[in-house]
Amino acid sequence: MGGTMITIEQINQYCYENYEEGGDIVVETMNDEEKVGRFESLESLQEWIEVQQEHRREIQATAW
């Protein structure tokens, strides 16, 4: 568990600022309660988005 606690405002700000780079997954699929429950720090948010983006790229590479 690294980093400092993250607020819902910080989560949303990061996701909107990085919407095209995977933040959209968080914005479009989680409510505030889910976001706060899942992400303990900015690092955990960034890691989760990175993993989801990689899955997205793998799917897109085989879809067309």
PDB file of C-alpha atoms in Angstrom:
ATOM      1  CA  MET A   1       0.000   0.000   0.000  1.00  0.00           C
ATOM      2  CA  GLY A   2       2.082   2.952  -1.183  1.00  0.00           C
ATOM      3  CA  GLY A   3       1.350   6.635  -1.378  1.00  0.00           C
ATOM      4  CA  THR A   4      -1.040   8.831   0.535  1.00  0.00           C
ATOM      5  CA  MET A   5      -4.809   8.477   0.805  1.00  0.00           C
ATOM      6  CA  ILE A   6      -6.682   9.729  -2.212  1.00  0.00           C
ATOM      7  CA  THR A   7      -9.976  11.616  -2.195  1.00  0.00           C
ATOM      8  CA  ILE A   8     -12.878  11.177  -4.607  1.00  0.00           C
ATOM      9  CA  GLU A   9     -12.106  14.628  -5.990  1.00  0.00           C
ATOM     10  CA  GLN A  10      -8.525  13.594  -6.748  1.00  0.00           C
ATOM     11  CA  ILE A  11      -9.679  10.336  -8.334  1.00  0.00           C
ATOM     12  CA  ASN A  12     -12.177  12.120 -10.565  1.00  0.00           C
ATOM     13  CA  GLN A  13      -9.726  14.860 -11.495  1.00  0.00           C
ATOM     14  CA  TYR A  14      -7.052  12.351 -12.487  1.00  0.00           C
ATOM     15  CA  CYS A  15      -9.519  10.251 -14.486  1.00  0.00           C
ATOM     16  CA  TYR A  16     -10.955  13.220 -16.383  1.00  0.00           C
ATOM     17  CA  GLU A  17      -7.481  14.608 -17.080  1.00  0.00           C
ATOM     18  CA  ASN A  18      -6.434  11.179 -18.373  1.00  0.00           C
ATOM     19  CA  TYR A  19      -9.748  10.233 -19.952  1.00  0.00           C
ATOM     20  CA  GLU A  20      -8.291   9.248 -23.331  1.00  0.00           C
ATOM     21  CA  GLU A  21      -5.508   7.228 -21.663  1.00  0.00           C
ATOM     22  CA  GLY A  22      -7.799   4.923 -19.703  1.00  0.00           C
ATOM     23  CA  GLY A  23      -9.432   7.229 -17.180  1.00  0.00           C
ATOM     24  CA  ASP A  24     -12.650   6.745 -19.124  1.00  0.00           C
ATOM     25  CA  ILE A  25     -12.874   3.188 -17.806  1.00  0.00           C
ATOM     26  CA  VAL A  26     -13.145   4.489 -14.242  1.00  0.00           C
ATOM     27  CA  VAL A  27     -15.426   7.413 -15.157  1.00  0.00           C
ATOM     28  CA  GLU A  28     -17.857   5.290 -17.158  1.00  0.00           C
ATOM     29  CA  THR A  29     -17.977   2.124 -15.039  1.00  0.00           C
ATOM     30  CA  MET A  30     -17.708   3.117 -11.351  1.00  0.00           C
ATOM     31  CA  ASN A  31     -19.708   5.264  -8.981  1.00  0.00           C
ATOM     32  CA  ASP A  32     -17.997   7.339  -6.297  1.00  0.00           C
ATOM     33  CA  GLU A  33     -18.411   4.673  -3.622  1.00  0.00           C
ATOM     34  CA  GLU A  34     -16.751   2.053  -5.829  1.00  0.00           C
ATOM     35  CA  LYS A  35     -13.883   4.403  -6.681  1.00  0.00           C
ATOM     36  CA  VAL A  36     -13.152   5.246  -3.042  1.00  0.00           C
ATOM     37  CA  GLY A  37     -13.416   1.566  -2.080  1.00  0.00           C
ATOM     38  CA  ARG A  38     -11.014   0.403  -4.761  1.00  0.00           C
ATOM     39  CA  PHE A  39      -8.308   3.056  -4.865  1.00  0.00           C
ATOM     40  CA  GLU A  40      -6.199   3.779  -1.790  1.00  0.00           C
ATOM     41  CA  SER A  41      -3.681   6.060  -3.491  1.00  0.00           C
ATOM     42  CA  LEU A  42      -2.857   7.735  -6.784  1.00  0.00           C
ATOM     43  CA  GLU A  43      -0.414   4.903  -7.431  1.00  0.00           C
ATOM     44  CA  SER A  44      -3.116   2.254  -7.033  1.00  0.00           C
ATOM     45  CA  LEU A  45      -5.380   4.212  -9.400  1.00  0.00           C
ATOM     46  CA  GLN A  46      -2.620   4.557 -11.993  1.00  0.00           C
ATOM     47  CA  GLU A  47      -1.749   0.850 -11.762  1.00  0.00           C
ATOM     48  CA  TRP A  48      -5.361  -0.226 -12.165  1.00  0.00           C
ATOM     49  CA  ILE A  49      -5.843   2.030 -15.199  1.00  0.00           C
ATOM     50  CA  GLU A  50      -2.618   0.750 -16.748  1.00  0.00           C
ATOM     51  CA  VAL A  51      -3.752  -2.878 -16.428  1.00  0.00           C
ATOM     52  CA  GLN A  52      -7.195  -2.088 -17.850  1.00  0.00           C
ATOM     53  CA  GLN A  53      -5.669  -0.153 -20.754  1.00  0.00           C
ATOM     54  CA  GLU A  54      -3.419  -3.121 -21.561  1.00  0.00           C
ATOM     55  CA  HIS A  55      -6.453  -5.432 -21.614  1.00  0.00           C
ATOM     56  CA  ARG A  56      -8.240  -2.954 -23.889  1.00  0.00           C
ATOM     57  CA  ARG A  57      -5.274  -2.857 -26.279  1.00  0.00           C
ATOM     58  CA  GLU A  58      -5.127  -6.665 -26.411  1.00  0.00           C
ATOM     59  CA  ILE A  59      -8.832  -6.880 -27.214  1.00  0.00           C
ATOM     60  CA  GLN A  60      -8.631  -4.142 -29.841  1.00  0.00           C
ATOM     61  CA  ALA A  61      -5.629  -5.819 -31.473  1.00  0.00           C
ATOM     62  CA  THR A  62      -7.676  -8.967 -32.081  1.00  0.00           C
ATOM     63  CA  ALA A  63     -10.994  -7.281 -32.844  1.00  0.00           C
ATOM     64  CA  TRP A  64      -9.947  -5.659 -36.100  1.00  0.00           C
TER      65      TRP A  64
END
